[in-house]
């Protein structure tokens, strides 16, 4: 296994150094004909814009190569424009600024990066609604599966569990308990409204923003209401594990383990790689490797926090998942952009967002491989 892991890591190094050499100031998302377009030009506020830098900071932490640091800082500087625009930012400032400014500050101590991270954390805290104890997910409607509700002031989504570590960081940095309190209140509400008894999760929960009354759930990026969008399950595995890491509250670790068991059960029949929705019709068949990579990282996190006799369940599953991705779902051609193939943005999407390389899939795959090599940088 160790030899196989080293082979994969060398391929990652070769691929990322080649991409850094040709990316310049680009911020990637999904390659088009093997080439990344630039999200700075398309949407500087887009939620995925931090993952490229996050992957590079992971590699910089492992290797200390200047090319990773220099390239990551170009994204960090570019996201100043998103902060200036403000109105296009959502709850995903965690994904955007944990992976850029906060990672930079943690690894280099740069004060400029710290200020950016605190700015983003303040924006995220400002989305908290104490009537209902949740962080609002999105702003005005922009079409797609969200279009049924023009306001969305009462919408919260499972993804936000991965954003609230920005608040835990800010609270520690400022010695201010308000940030952690907001994060904890949101995580607890997610536990009540999104986790189902069998370990599956809803993607979206909607409450009355004026009363806090729970209203309904939505299928969101999965097949439909009551289905089981696999990346939503992955957000829950890793997100609840991180909530436990930051708070020590066993209810979050129990939730992370419950969702992890559900995830493992559902990938056992598909070679330890996830389909896009565990409760969708069998046809059309669609992979979502990004969910696999994220869930694997979450399981490795759980393995670090449970008693010795429990560790192997989560560690072994994560290892199988990451090895399956490396064996059958990676593009190692250094001339072509993107590593992890067969990622799917959402169940009901056009062909150019189904079974394609997606930047956050690459990020979680690289984080997972580094964790297996005992070189993971805790970016969350």
PDB file of C-alpha atoms in Angstrom, residues 171-283:
ATOM      1  CA  UNK A 171     -13.392  33.015  17.648  1.00  0.00           C
ATOM      2  CA  UNK A 172     -10.075  31.514  18.708  1.00  0.00           C
ATOM      3  CA  UNK A 173      -8.093  34.231  16.937  1.00  0.00           C
ATOM      4  CA  UNK A 174     -10.066  37.051  18.548  1.00  0.00           C
ATOM      5  CA  UNK A 175     -10.725  35.295  21.855  1.00  0.00           C
ATOM      6  CA  UNK A 176     -14.400  36.058  21.214  1.00  0.00           C
ATOM      7  CA  UNK A 177     -16.948  33.324  22.022  1.00  0.00           C
ATOM      8  CA  UNK A 178     -19.671  34.818  19.810  1.00  0.00           C
ATOM      9  CA  UNK A 179     -18.280  33.201  16.673  1.00  0.00           C
ATOM     10  CA  UNK A 180     -18.131  29.698  18.125  1.00  0.00           C
ATOM     11  CA  UNK A 181     -21.602  30.165  19.621  1.00  0.00           C
ATOM     12  CA  UNK A 182     -23.063  30.943  16.192  1.00  0.00           C
ATOM     13  CA  UNK A 183     -21.301  27.959  14.642  1.00  0.00           C
ATOM     14  CA  UNK A 184     -22.494  25.636  17.391  1.00  0.00           C
ATOM     15  CA  UNK A 185     -26.092  26.858  17.227  1.00  0.00           C
ATOM     16  CA  UNK A 186     -26.154  26.281  13.481  1.00  0.00           C
ATOM     17  CA  UNK A 187     -24.636  22.797  13.787  1.00  0.00           C
ATOM     18  CA  UNK A 188     -27.209  21.867  16.416  1.00  0.00           C
ATOM     19  CA  UNK A 189     -30.074  23.076  14.218  1.00  0.00           C
ATOM     20  CA  UNK A 190     -28.663  21.076  11.298  1.00  0.00           C
ATOM     21  CA  UNK A 191     -28.612  18.030  13.538  1.00  0.00           C
ATOM     22  CA  UNK A 192     -32.318  18.473  14.313  1.00  0.00           C
ATOM     23  CA  UNK A 193     -33.591  19.362  10.846  1.00  0.00           C
ATOM     24  CA  UNK A 194     -31.351  17.501   8.391  1.00  0.00           C
ATOM     25  CA  UNK A 195     -30.172  14.236   9.916  1.00  0.00           C
ATOM     26  CA  UNK A 196     -32.593  11.355   9.406  1.00  0.00           C
ATOM     27  CA  UNK A 197     -32.910   8.298  11.602  1.00  0.00           C
ATOM     28  CA  UNK A 198     -31.155   5.983   9.152  1.00  0.00           C
ATOM     29  CA  UNK A 199     -28.075   8.205   8.840  1.00  0.00           C
ATOM     30  CA  UNK A 200     -29.073   9.868   5.583  1.00  0.00           C
ATOM     31  CA  UNK A 201     -29.476  13.631   5.327  1.00  0.00           C
ATOM     32  CA  UNK A 202     -31.659  16.238   3.731  1.00  0.00           C
ATOM     33  CA  UNK A 203     -29.837  18.785   1.612  1.00  0.00           C
ATOM     34  CA  UNK A 204     -32.069  21.771   2.404  1.00  0.00           C
ATOM     35  CA  UNK A 205     -34.182  22.632   5.425  1.00  0.00           C
ATOM     36  CA  UNK A 206     -36.539  25.611   5.315  1.00  0.00           C
ATOM     37  CA  UNK A 207     -37.768  27.437   8.406  1.00  0.00           C
ATOM     38  CA  UNK A 208     -39.941  30.505   8.874  1.00  0.00           C
ATOM     39  CA  UNK A 209     -37.328  33.253   9.316  1.00  0.00           C
ATOM     40  CA  UNK A 210     -39.696  35.306  11.471  1.00  0.00           C
ATOM     41  CA  UNK A 211     -40.724  32.550  13.901  1.00  0.00           C
ATOM     42  CA  UNK A 212     -38.097  29.820  13.550  1.00  0.00           C
ATOM     43  CA  UNK A 213     -40.801  27.224  12.827  1.00  0.00           C
ATOM     44  CA  UNK A 214     -39.566  24.303  10.735  1.00  0.00           C
ATOM     45  CA  UNK A 215     -41.520  24.253   7.461  1.00  0.00           C
ATOM     46  CA  UNK A 216     -40.173  21.660   5.015  1.00  0.00           C
ATOM     47  CA  UNK A 217     -37.182  20.033   3.367  1.00  0.00           C
ATOM     48  CA  UNK A 218     -36.167  20.204  -0.274  1.00  0.00           C
ATOM     49  CA  UNK A 219     -34.404  17.788  -2.591  1.00  0.00           C
ATOM     50  CA  UNK A 220     -31.895  20.451  -3.544  1.00  0.00           C
ATOM     51  CA  UNK A 221     -29.035  19.099  -5.625  1.00  0.00           C
ATOM     52  CA  UNK A 222     -30.217  15.510  -5.305  1.00  0.00           C
ATOM     53  CA  UNK A 223     -32.921  13.615  -7.170  1.00  0.00           C
ATOM     54  CA  UNK A 224     -35.833  15.017  -5.154  1.00  0.00           C
ATOM     55  CA  UNK A 225     -37.497  15.404  -1.776  1.00  0.00           C
ATOM     56  CA  UNK A 226     -36.538  12.513   0.482  1.00  0.00           C
ATOM     57  CA  UNK A 227     -33.667  11.356  -1.716  1.00  0.00           C
ATOM     58  CA  UNK A 228     -30.052  11.137  -0.586  1.00  0.00           C
ATOM     59  CA  UNK A 229     -27.656  13.389  -2.495  1.00  0.00           C
ATOM     60  CA  UNK A 230     -24.268  11.795  -1.963  1.00  0.00           C
ATOM     61  CA  UNK A 231     -22.211  14.973  -1.660  1.00  0.00           C
ATOM     62  CA  UNK A 232     -24.695  16.205   0.925  1.00  0.00           C
ATOM     63  CA  UNK A 233     -23.997  13.029   2.876  1.00  0.00           C
ATOM     64  CA  UNK A 234     -20.269  13.710   2.498  1.00  0.00           C
ATOM     65  CA  UNK A 235     -20.656  17.285   3.786  1.00  0.00           C
ATOM     66  CA  UNK A 236     -22.433  15.804   6.800  1.00  0.00           C
ATOM     67  CA  UNK A 237     -19.770  13.151   7.491  1.00  0.00           C
ATOM     68  CA  UNK A 238     -16.946  15.670   7.449  1.00  0.00           C
ATOM     69  CA  UNK A 239     -18.938  18.635   8.755  1.00  0.00           C
ATOM     70  CA  UNK A 240     -20.254  16.919  11.884  1.00  0.00           C
ATOM     71  CA  UNK A 241     -16.800  15.435  12.511  1.00  0.00           C
ATOM     72  CA  UNK A 242     -15.326  18.945  12.392  1.00  0.00           C
ATOM     73  CA  UNK A 243     -18.037  20.260  14.692  1.00  0.00           C
ATOM     74  CA  UNK A 244     -16.986  17.624  17.207  1.00  0.00           C
ATOM     75  CA  UNK A 245     -13.317  18.472  16.713  1.00  0.00           C
ATOM     76  CA  UNK A 246     -14.008  22.121  17.534  1.00  0.00           C
ATOM     77  CA  UNK A 247     -16.536  21.656  20.360  1.00  0.00           C
ATOM     78  CA  UNK A 248     -15.960  18.227  21.899  1.00  0.00           C
ATOM     79  CA  UNK A 249     -19.734  17.612  21.850  1.00  0.00           C
ATOM     80  CA  UNK A 250     -20.342  13.906  21.375  1.00  0.00           C
ATOM     81  CA  UNK A 251     -23.680  14.462  19.632  1.00  0.00           C
ATOM     82  CA  UNK A 252     -21.721  15.693  16.608  1.00  0.00           C
ATOM     83  CA  UNK A 253     -19.311  12.755  16.578  1.00  0.00           C
ATOM     84  CA  UNK A 254     -22.248  10.357  16.877  1.00  0.00           C
ATOM     85  CA  UNK A 255     -23.906  12.077  13.921  1.00  0.00           C
ATOM     86  CA  UNK A 256     -20.728  11.936  11.822  1.00  0.00           C
ATOM     87  CA  UNK A 257     -20.360   8.223  12.532  1.00  0.00           C
ATOM     88  CA  UNK A 258     -24.009   7.547  11.736  1.00  0.00           C
ATOM     89  CA  UNK A 259     -23.775   9.254   8.334  1.00  0.00           C
ATOM     90  CA  UNK A 260     -20.425   7.575   7.645  1.00  0.00           C
ATOM     91  CA  UNK A 261     -21.981   4.133   8.250  1.00  0.00           C
ATOM     92  CA  UNK A 262     -24.803   5.002   5.847  1.00  0.00           C
ATOM     93  CA  UNK A 263     -22.290   6.206   3.238  1.00  0.00           C
ATOM     94  CA  UNK A 264     -20.132   3.083   3.514  1.00  0.00           C
ATOM     95  CA  UNK A 265     -23.174   0.834   3.177  1.00  0.00           C
ATOM     96  CA  UNK A 266     -24.215   2.605  -0.009  1.00  0.00           C
ATOM     97  CA  UNK A 267     -20.843   2.480  -1.779  1.00  0.00           C
ATOM     98  CA  UNK A 268     -20.028  -1.128  -0.945  1.00  0.00           C
ATOM     99  CA  UNK A 269     -21.879  -2.328  -4.060  1.00  0.00           C
ATOM    100  CA  UNK A 270     -20.324   0.251  -6.421  1.00  0.00           C
ATOM    101  CA  UNK A 271     -16.645  -0.387  -5.792  1.00  0.00           C
ATOM    102  CA  UNK A 272     -16.339   2.178  -2.995  1.00  0.00           C
ATOM    103  CA  UNK A 273     -17.174   5.076  -5.309  1.00  0.00           C
ATOM    104  CA  UNK A 274     -20.410   7.019  -4.901  1.00  0.00           C
ATOM    105  CA  UNK A 275     -23.205   7.642  -7.352  1.00  0.00           C
ATOM    106  CA  UNK A 276     -24.711  11.129  -7.329  1.00  0.00           C
ATOM    107  CA  UNK A 277     -27.755  10.175  -5.240  1.00  0.00           C
ATOM    108  CA  UNK A 278     -28.163   7.025  -3.160  1.00  0.00           C
ATOM    109  CA  UNK A 279     -31.970   7.071  -3.553  1.00  0.00           C
ATOM    110  CA  UNK A 280     -32.313   7.966  -7.229  1.00  0.00           C
ATOM    111  CA  UNK A 281     -33.568   5.636  -9.972  1.00  0.00           C
ATOM    112  CA  UNK A 282     -30.914   3.253 -11.268  1.00  0.00           C
ATOM    113  CA  UNK A 283     -31.041   4.939 -14.665  1.00  0.00           C
TER     114      UNK A 283
END
